[in-house]
Every structure is written in C-alpha cells, then in structure tokens.
GROMACS .gro file of C-alpha atoms in nm:
model
  344
    1MET     CA    1   2.193  -2.649   0.620
    2HIS     CA    2   2.021  -2.460   0.338
    3VAL     CA    3   1.812  -2.185   0.501
    4ILE     CA    4   1.494  -2.069   0.330
    5ASP     CA    5   1.431  -1.720   0.465
    6LEU     CA    6   1.067  -1.617   0.426
    7ARG     CA    7   1.060  -1.361   0.707
    8SER     CA    8   1.044  -1.064   0.470
    9ASP     CA    9   1.143  -0.941   0.126
   10THR     CA   10   1.380  -0.704   0.309
   11VAL     CA   11   1.627  -0.993   0.336
   12THR     CA   12   1.696  -0.981  -0.039
   13LEU     CA   13   2.057  -0.926  -0.141
   14PRO     CA   14   2.172  -0.698  -0.423
   15THR     CA   15   2.228  -0.861  -0.761
   16ASP     CA   16   2.567  -0.878  -0.927
   17ALA     CA   17   2.455  -0.602  -1.166
   18MET     CA   18   2.373  -0.382  -0.866
   19ARG     CA   19   2.711  -0.444  -0.706
   20GLN     CA   20   2.889  -0.357  -1.030
   21ALA     CA   21   2.680  -0.042  -1.074
   22MET     CA   22   2.756   0.064  -0.716
   23ALA     CA   23   3.130   0.017  -0.771
   24LYS     CA   24   3.129   0.225  -1.089
   25ALA     CA   25   2.876   0.494  -0.993
   26ALA     CA   26   2.953   0.855  -1.079
   27LEU     CA   27   2.943   1.047  -0.751
   28GLY     CA   28   2.896   1.396  -0.615
   29ASP     CA   29   2.760   1.565  -0.304
   30ASP     CA   30   2.384   1.511  -0.301
   31VAL     CA   31   2.323   1.775  -0.034
   32TYR     CA   32   2.451   2.025  -0.289
   33GLY     CA   33   2.240   1.855  -0.556
   34GLU     CA   34   2.554   1.742  -0.737
   35ASP     CA   35   2.537   1.362  -0.736
   36PRO     CA   36   2.458   1.264  -1.096
   37THR     CA   37   2.355   0.909  -1.009
   38VAL     CA   38   2.108   1.027  -0.745
   39ILE     CA   39   1.966   1.277  -0.993
   40ARG     CA   40   1.927   0.999  -1.248
   41LEU     CA   41   1.747   0.773  -0.998
   42GLU     CA   42   1.513   1.049  -0.882
   43THR     CA   43   1.429   1.140  -1.241
   44LEU     CA   44   1.361   0.775  -1.326
   45ALA     CA   45   1.137   0.733  -1.020
   46ALA     CA   46   0.941   1.047  -1.106
   47ASP     CA   47   0.897   0.935  -1.466
   48MET     CA   48   0.780   0.586  -1.370
   49THR     CA   49   0.526   0.715  -1.119
   50GLY     CA   50   0.408   1.002  -1.338
   51LYS     CA   51   0.507   1.264  -1.081
   52GLU     CA   52   0.705   1.584  -1.133
   53ALA     CA   53   0.987   1.502  -0.893
   54ALA     CA   54   1.126   1.248  -0.649
   55LEU     CA   55   1.356   1.238  -0.347
   56LEU     CA   56   1.588   0.959  -0.232
   57VAL     CA   57   1.576   0.881   0.142
   58PRO     CA   58   1.743   0.604   0.343
   59SER     CA   59   1.433   0.403   0.443
   60GLY     CA   60   1.062   0.350   0.394
   61THR     CA   61   0.985   0.469   0.746
   62MET     CA   62   1.167   0.794   0.678
   63ALA     CA   63   0.991   0.825   0.342
   64ASN     CA   64   0.652   0.812   0.510
   65LEU     CA   65   0.756   1.045   0.792
   66VAL     CA   66   0.903   1.299   0.551
   67SER     CA   67   0.579   1.286   0.353
   68LEU     CA   68   0.353   1.333   0.655
   69LEU     CA   69   0.568   1.620   0.785
   70THR     CA   70   0.539   1.785   0.445
   71HIS     CA   71   0.161   1.751   0.433
   72CYS     CA   72   0.078   1.829   0.798
   73GLY     CA   73   0.177   2.076   1.064
   74ARG     CA   74   0.190   2.018   1.438
   75GLY     CA   75  -0.152   1.950   1.586
   76GLU     CA   76  -0.301   1.862   1.247
   77GLU     CA   77  -0.449   1.524   1.164
   78VAL     CA   78  -0.400   1.231   0.928
   79ILE     CA   79  -0.676   0.975   0.867
   80LEU     CA   80  -0.544   0.625   0.805
   81GLY     CA   81  -0.631   0.258   0.849
   82ASP     CA   82  -0.601   0.088   1.186
   83GLN     CA   83  -0.381  -0.177   1.019
   84ALA     CA   84  -0.164   0.071   0.830
   85HIS     CA   85   0.212   0.027   0.843
   86ILE     CA   86   0.246   0.397   0.929
   87PHE     CA   87   0.021   0.347   1.232
   88PHE     CA   88   0.132  -0.003   1.332
   89TYR     CA   89   0.506  -0.032   1.266
   90GLU     CA   90   0.666   0.312   1.252
   91GLN     CA   91   0.689   0.383   1.626
   92GLY     CA   92   0.433   0.662   1.614
   93GLY     CA   93   0.692   0.881   1.445
   94SER     CA   94   0.442   1.123   1.294
   95ALA     CA   95   0.312   1.203   1.644
   96ALA     CA   96   0.643   1.176   1.829
   97VAL     CA   97   0.843   1.383   1.583
   98GLY     CA   98   0.585   1.587   1.395
   99GLY     CA   99   0.306   1.634   1.647
  100ILE     CA  100   0.065   1.495   1.386
  101HIS     CA  101  -0.252   1.341   1.529
  102PRO     CA  102  -0.347   0.999   1.382
  103ARG     CA  103  -0.718   0.920   1.343
  104THR     CA  104  -0.778   0.559   1.249
  105VAL     CA  105  -1.055   0.402   1.044
  106PRO     CA  106  -1.090   0.021   1.035
  107ASN     CA  107  -0.929  -0.145   0.737
  108ARG     CA  108  -1.152  -0.391   0.559
  109PRO     CA  109  -1.005  -0.738   0.487
  110ASP     CA  110  -0.885  -0.620   0.144
  111GLY     CA  111  -0.705  -0.321   0.295
  112THR     CA  112  -0.951  -0.061   0.172
  113LEU     CA  113  -1.119   0.199   0.393
  114ASP     CA  114  -1.494   0.251   0.402
  115LEU     CA  115  -1.534   0.590   0.237
  116ASP     CA  116  -1.837   0.680   0.446
  117ALA     CA  117  -1.626   0.620   0.757
  118VAL     CA  118  -1.348   0.833   0.612
  119ARG     CA  119  -1.593   1.110   0.526
  120ALA     CA  120  -1.734   1.100   0.879
  121SER     CA  121  -1.381   1.127   1.020
  122ILE     CA  122  -1.293   1.449   0.837
  123ARG     CA  123  -1.312   1.724   1.096
  124ALA     CA  124  -1.540   2.024   1.079
  125ASP     CA  125  -1.380   2.368   1.107
  126ASP     CA  126  -1.406   2.396   1.484
  127PRO     CA  127  -1.143   2.532   1.726
  128HIS     CA  128  -1.194   2.224   1.946
  129PHE     CA  129  -1.067   1.988   1.673
  130PRO     CA  130  -0.737   1.926   1.500
  131ARG     CA  131  -0.749   2.019   1.133
  132THR     CA  132  -0.773   1.720   0.898
  133ARG     CA  133  -0.497   1.761   0.642
  134LEU     CA  134  -0.432   1.417   0.498
  135ILE     CA  135  -0.568   1.071   0.417
  136ALA     CA  136  -0.304   0.796   0.402
  137VAL     CA  137  -0.352   0.472   0.210
  138GLU     CA  138  -0.124   0.170   0.167
  139ASN     CA  139  -0.051  -0.028  -0.150
  140THR     CA  140   0.001  -0.321  -0.133
  141HIS     CA  141  -0.151  -0.351   0.212
  142ASN     CA  142   0.093  -0.548   0.423
  143ARG     CA  143  -0.129  -0.656   0.714
  144CYS     CA  144  -0.423  -0.726   0.484
  145ASN     CA  145  -0.259  -1.015   0.299
  146GLY     CA  146  -0.050  -0.793   0.074
  147THR     CA  147  -0.363  -0.698  -0.119
  148PRO     CA  148  -0.319  -0.448  -0.406
  149GLN     CA  149  -0.537  -0.137  -0.407
  150THR     CA  150  -0.693  -0.064  -0.746
  151PRO     CA  151  -0.678   0.261  -0.945
  152ALA     CA  152  -1.057   0.294  -0.911
  153TYR     CA  153  -1.044   0.271  -0.532
  154LEU     CA  154  -0.753   0.514  -0.509
  155GLN     CA  155  -0.939   0.758  -0.734
  156SER     CA  156  -1.245   0.736  -0.509
  157VAL     CA  157  -1.031   0.824  -0.207
  158ALA     CA  158  -0.875   1.112  -0.396
  159ASP     CA  159  -1.214   1.242  -0.509
  160LEU     CA  160  -1.335   1.242  -0.149
  161ALA     CA  161  -1.020   1.416  -0.033
  162ARG     CA  162  -1.053   1.688  -0.300
  163GLU     CA  163  -1.411   1.758  -0.190
  164HIS     CA  164  -1.276   1.851   0.151
  165GLY     CA  165  -0.947   2.015   0.056
  166VAL     CA  166  -0.748   1.726   0.202
  167GLY     CA  167  -0.433   1.564   0.061
  168VAL     CA  168  -0.369   1.195  -0.007
  169HIS     CA  169  -0.043   1.014   0.062
  170MET     CA  170   0.017   0.654  -0.046
  171ASP     CA  171   0.258   0.429   0.140
  172GLY     CA  172   0.353   0.238  -0.172
  173ALA     CA  173   0.637   0.038  -0.021
  174ARG     CA  174   0.542  -0.251  -0.253
  175ILE     CA  175   0.375  -0.046  -0.527
  176PHE     CA  176   0.547  -0.246  -0.800
  177ASN     CA  177   0.399  -0.566  -0.659
  178ALA     CA  178   0.058  -0.399  -0.676
  179ALA     CA  179   0.111  -0.290  -1.035
  180THR     CA  180   0.225  -0.639  -1.130
  181ALA     CA  181  -0.073  -0.806  -0.964
  182LEU     CA  182  -0.321  -0.567  -1.126
  183ASN     CA  183  -0.135  -0.560  -1.461
  184VAL     CA  184  -0.136  -0.181  -1.474
  185PRO     CA  185   0.143   0.078  -1.497
  186VAL     CA  186   0.266   0.214  -1.164
  187ALA     CA  187   0.167   0.560  -1.286
  188ASP     CA  188  -0.199   0.450  -1.290
  189LEU     CA  189  -0.177   0.376  -0.917
  190ALA     CA  190   0.020   0.690  -0.838
  191GLY     CA  191  -0.193   0.923  -1.047
  192PRO     CA  192  -0.478   0.985  -0.799
  193VAL     CA  193  -0.257   1.061  -0.497
  194ASP     CA  194  -0.065   1.375  -0.409
  195SER     CA  195   0.242   1.191  -0.285
  196LEU     CA  196   0.371   0.839  -0.256
  197SER     CA  197   0.667   0.651  -0.119
  198PHE     CA  198   0.811   0.324  -0.242
  199CYS     CA  199   1.094   0.096  -0.128
  200LEU     CA  200   1.391  -0.019  -0.330
  201SER     CA  201   1.505  -0.269  -0.067
  202LYS     CA  202   1.209  -0.509  -0.055
  203GLY     CA  203   1.103  -0.702  -0.364
  204LEU     CA  204   1.326  -0.490  -0.588
  205SER     CA  205   1.631  -0.626  -0.402
  206ALA     CA  206   1.841  -0.311  -0.369
  207PRO     CA  207   2.040  -0.296  -0.044
  208VAL     CA  208   1.893   0.029   0.087
  209GLY     CA  209   1.676   0.326  -0.003
  210SER     CA  210   1.326   0.454  -0.069
  211LEU     CA  211   1.180   0.727  -0.288
  212VAL     CA  212   0.926   0.997  -0.213
  213CYS     CA  213   0.742   1.123  -0.522
  214GLY     CA  214   0.517   1.425  -0.576
  215ASN     CA  215   0.504   1.763  -0.744
  216LYS     CA  216   0.806   1.993  -0.746
  217ALA     CA  217   0.684   2.215  -0.463
  218PHE     CA  218   0.610   1.912  -0.244
  219ILE     CA  219   0.951   1.757  -0.305
  220ARG     CA  220   1.124   2.089  -0.239
  221GLU     CA  221   0.966   2.097   0.107
  222ALA     CA  222   1.022   1.725   0.158
  223ARG     CA  223   1.393   1.782   0.099
  224ARG     CA  224   1.395   2.022   0.394
  225ASN     CA  225   1.220   1.764   0.612
  226ARG     CA  226   1.466   1.495   0.506
  227LYS     CA  227   1.746   1.723   0.622
  228VAL     CA  228   1.599   1.785   0.968
  229LEU     CA  229   1.552   1.409   1.016
  230GLY     CA  230   1.916   1.344   0.933
  231GLY     CA  231   1.839   1.175   0.604
  232ALA     CA  232   2.045   1.399   0.376
  233MET     CA  233   2.339   1.200   0.238
  234ARG     CA  234   2.658   1.300   0.060
  235GLN     CA  235   2.796   1.066  -0.209
  236ALA     CA  236   2.467   0.877  -0.216
  237GLY     CA  237   2.518   0.764  -0.573
  238VAL     CA  238   2.654   0.434  -0.443
  239ILE     CA  239   2.303   0.369  -0.311
  240ALA     CA  240   2.122   0.522  -0.606
  241ALA     CA  241   2.312   0.310  -0.858
  242ALA     CA  242   2.162  -0.008  -0.714
  243GLY     CA  243   1.821   0.158  -0.715
  244ILE     CA  244   1.846   0.234  -1.084
  245VAL     CA  245   1.920  -0.132  -1.159
  246ALA     CA  246   1.630  -0.230  -0.934
  247LEU     CA  247   1.384  -0.015  -1.129
  248GLN     CA  248   1.518  -0.118  -1.468
  249GLU     CA  249   1.570  -0.491  -1.412
  250MET     CA  250   1.375  -0.618  -1.111
  251THR     CA  251   1.015  -0.504  -1.158
  252ASP     CA  252   0.926  -0.746  -1.438
  253ARG     CA  253   1.020  -1.055  -1.235
  254LEU     CA  254   0.788  -0.985  -0.938
  255ILE     CA  255   0.525  -1.214  -1.091
  256GLU     CA  256   0.752  -1.507  -0.997
  257ASP     CA  257   0.727  -1.410  -0.630
  258HIS     CA  258   0.348  -1.392  -0.658
  259ARG     CA  259   0.331  -1.738  -0.812
  260ASN     CA  260   0.552  -1.880  -0.538
  261ALA     CA  261   0.335  -1.719  -0.271
  262LEU     CA  262   0.019  -1.866  -0.423
  263ARG     CA  263   0.178  -2.211  -0.441
  264LEU     CA  264   0.276  -2.180  -0.076
  265ALA     CA  265  -0.073  -2.069   0.026
  266GLU     CA  266  -0.248  -2.344  -0.168
  267GLU     CA  267  -0.047  -2.617   0.002
  268LEU     CA  268  -0.057  -2.459   0.347
  269SER     CA  269  -0.437  -2.447   0.321
  270THR     CA  270  -0.444  -2.830   0.309
  271MET     CA  271  -0.247  -2.874   0.631
  272ARG     CA  272  -0.429  -2.969   0.949
  273ARG     CA  273  -0.313  -2.685   1.177
  274ALA     CA  274  -0.296  -2.410   0.913
  275GLN     CA  275  -0.573  -2.175   0.808
  276VAL     CA  276  -0.508  -1.989   0.482
  277ASP     CA  277  -0.743  -1.872   0.209
  278PRO     CA  278  -0.549  -1.891  -0.121
  279GLU     CA  279  -0.812  -1.672  -0.288
  280ARG     CA  280  -0.686  -1.378  -0.082
  281ILE     CA  281  -0.324  -1.416  -0.192
  282LYS     CA  282  -0.265  -1.166  -0.472
  283THR     CA  283   0.102  -1.074  -0.428
  284ASN     CA  284   0.398  -1.206  -0.226
  285ILE     CA  285   0.267  -1.209   0.134
  286VAL     CA  286   0.106  -1.512   0.300
  287TYR     CA  287  -0.042  -1.491   0.651
  288THR     CA  288  -0.119  -1.824   0.814
  289ASN     CA  289  -0.345  -1.864   1.118
  290LEU     CA  290  -0.299  -2.155   1.355
  291ASP     CA  291  -0.563  -2.359   1.535
  292PRO     CA  292  -0.608  -2.252   1.898
  293GLY     CA  293  -0.511  -2.502   2.162
  294GLY     CA  294  -0.198  -2.617   1.981
  295PRO     CA  295   0.154  -2.475   1.972
  296THR     CA  296   0.168  -2.096   1.951
  297ALA     CA  297   0.304  -1.905   1.656
  298ALA     CA  298   0.626  -1.838   1.846
  299GLU     CA  299   0.669  -2.210   1.920
  300THR     CA  300   0.587  -2.300   1.559
  301VAL     CA  301   0.830  -2.042   1.424
  302ALA     CA  302   1.103  -2.180   1.650
  303ARG     CA  303   1.048  -2.534   1.518
  304LEU     CA  304   1.046  -2.412   1.159
  305THR     CA  305   1.367  -2.218   1.217
  306GLU     CA  306   1.539  -2.528   1.356
  307ALA     CA  307   1.437  -2.709   1.037
  308GLY     CA  308   1.580  -2.435   0.813
  309VAL     CA  309   1.266  -2.236   0.727
  310ARG     CA  310   1.239  -1.884   0.864
  311VAL     CA  311   0.904  -1.706   0.899
  312GLY     CA  312   0.786  -1.434   1.136
  313ALA     CA  313   0.525  -1.457   1.412
  314THR     CA  314   0.276  -1.171   1.376
  315SER     CA  315   0.037  -1.260   1.660
  316PRO     CA  316   0.007  -1.541   1.915
  317LEU     CA  317  -0.159  -1.766   1.655
  318GLN     CA  318  -0.037  -1.624   1.323
  319PHE     CA  319   0.282  -1.616   1.119
  320ARG     CA  320   0.379  -1.447   0.794
  321ALA     CA  321   0.580  -1.573   0.500
  322VAL     CA  322   0.702  -1.343   0.223
  323THR     CA  323   0.840  -1.461  -0.111
  324HIS     CA  324   1.112  -1.264  -0.288
  325TYR     CA  325   1.407  -1.268  -0.528
  326GLY     CA  326   1.610  -1.496  -0.302
  327ILE     CA  327   1.344  -1.770  -0.303
  328THR     CA  328   1.313  -2.015  -0.591
  329GLY     CA  329   1.034  -2.253  -0.679
  330GLU     CA  330   1.256  -2.533  -0.553
  331ASP     CA  331   1.289  -2.353  -0.220
  332ILE     CA  332   0.910  -2.338  -0.192
  333GLU     CA  333   0.881  -2.712  -0.245
  334LEU     CA  334   1.148  -2.780   0.017
  335ALA     CA  335   0.979  -2.541   0.260
  336LEU     CA  336   0.643  -2.709   0.208
  337LYS     CA  337   0.790  -3.041   0.319
  338VAL     CA  338   0.902  -2.877   0.642
  339PHE     CA  339   0.566  -2.706   0.690
  340ALA     CA  340   0.390  -3.039   0.637
  341GLU     CA  341   0.597  -3.208   0.907
  342ILE     CA  342   0.519  -2.937   1.162
  343LEU     CA  343   0.163  -2.834   1.070
  344ASN     CA  344   0.002  -3.174   1.008
   0.00000   0.00000   0.00000
C-alpha cells in the first residue's frame, strides 16, 4: 500500500544530491573548528540570514535551548506565547536545564503577540521579580496554522524590546516557509531579532541539523552552551554537507508545499465532519477540527492510517496535516479521496 505521510515535514528523506554530498564531504574535527564543510554551512547560514555568524547543532530543540541559555541566566525570564513550540513541545528545557522562568502571553490566531500585553509583562526592577531578559517569537507559528510573521510585526517586537533593554530570539524552525509565503528574503525576517534558529530537517529535507544565528559574540557564547548540552560534534561535515544542499537547492521549491496544503484545506473544508478555514492556510500546515459527538481525532487518525494516510492528532477533536518534499500533487488527490470517505 502506498502510504501518504502527512504527520510532519520531519519525515522528509534526503535527496540524492544530499546523499552524494554527504559521501564526498571534506571532514575535520568541528570541536577544534577544523571541519571545512561545517564552516562552509555556518558561513552560508549567516550570509542568508544577514547575521555575523552561525552555529550548527543537532536539533531544533537544542537550537532554541542553546539560544535561551545564551540570552538568559538562571532565575531570569523569557516572555513568549502560550502556544509557542518552546513552551509547548520542548519539555520545559529552558526551566529544567537553564533555570529560566517562562512568562506566557496569549498568542492571537495569527501567532502574533499583543504588544501591550508583552509590554505589561516586562518586569520592573524589583528584587521580588525575575529579571526579564528575552522575548521569544516563532516564525512560522506551528500551532497557529503555520502562519508567517511579517517583517513589520517582528520589527515592532524588536522596537519594544530595545526600549526595555531586552533581547529577541526567533524560533524560525520554518523561516524559509515564512519567507516564501511573504515573498521576502529571509534576511528581512531575521534582521529585527538578536538571534534565530532554523531547521534543516523539516521542509528543507536534510536528515538532521539546525542552525543558530546571531552576532559573533552571541555565537561564541552559544558554542559554549552547545558543548555543555552535549551538542558538540566531531566530523560533522557529513551532516553539514546535506545542509548546504538544502539551503542551495530546497528553499525555492517550498511554494509547492504551500500550494498542496491550500488544495488540501480547500477540499477538507467541504467535508461534513471537517472544519477548516482555507483563508488561514498560508504555508504547509493544515489543522482540521472535527465536529463534537462523532469519532475523536485519535479514532479518525487510526482509520486514516489504516487507509494509508498518516496525520497526527493534536487534541481530542483536532488533527494536523503537513505537506512537504515527499508529497506530490497526486498524493494530495489520493489523500483527499480517503479523507472524503472518512469525514463525510
């Protein structure tokens, strides 16, 4: 049976060009700063985001944790959305490992934060309070329909942060999807923030790896935090080689994933048990709500899986589908037939 896997863009497999690049990569010891392929990837990432430097780490979760540890000390505070990936899906690592206090502000449906609420959350200089050191934003915003955050919004967050001497970190796991959807260079989205992370192993299809980007002093300290977390690697050029191909060859095709997601959303919105607003689908993530009183999301996901379509339940009455390099337009049409059988 042909399986159409829409659970996440993390299920993408490396391209043939990536595999060839990995096999032929020039290698050295990255802990000593001697892996030429890692250096090349980090330089490329810094150039594309308009930052001074970049650092390769094994995963997006580590990229965010390294960044927060670099911005904040123990007992200090980060302001972030209540739907943020850092808050929701990263096991509370900033608090568990770094002793960093999270203060949440409600995300609006488009993933943005109300700036008045953010301003009100910045602590006064009082010995009773943790010091506010950082505001964290997410782009695209996973739990808010994969919505891209605009340069204007990001600049407004940065302006507010500067007023109060606070840093801004962007979880840009899917930053290239955001840039594609908004038709702007990635550097325009990265420009307002002090640091950002992005993933190579989601829509860009590399097998592993994320980048942290910022100024040279920030990355120097981030390198120390990567080491203490166990993220320093040796001949990491075998990973970096695939990342280079991802950045050079995979960013321009992301529009195909967005088109497939919109097609999926438009048809799902016509099905009896499905509730989707296609107007909110801007990138490659489609959340579908189910009518109460019928089968749960878990039951629906199980039926879909049996029929060869994999999605992920995200709440008792909601599932998520994510389009990616491994999904063709033909796959979407086949999946829609299965959805129609189960959701009508």
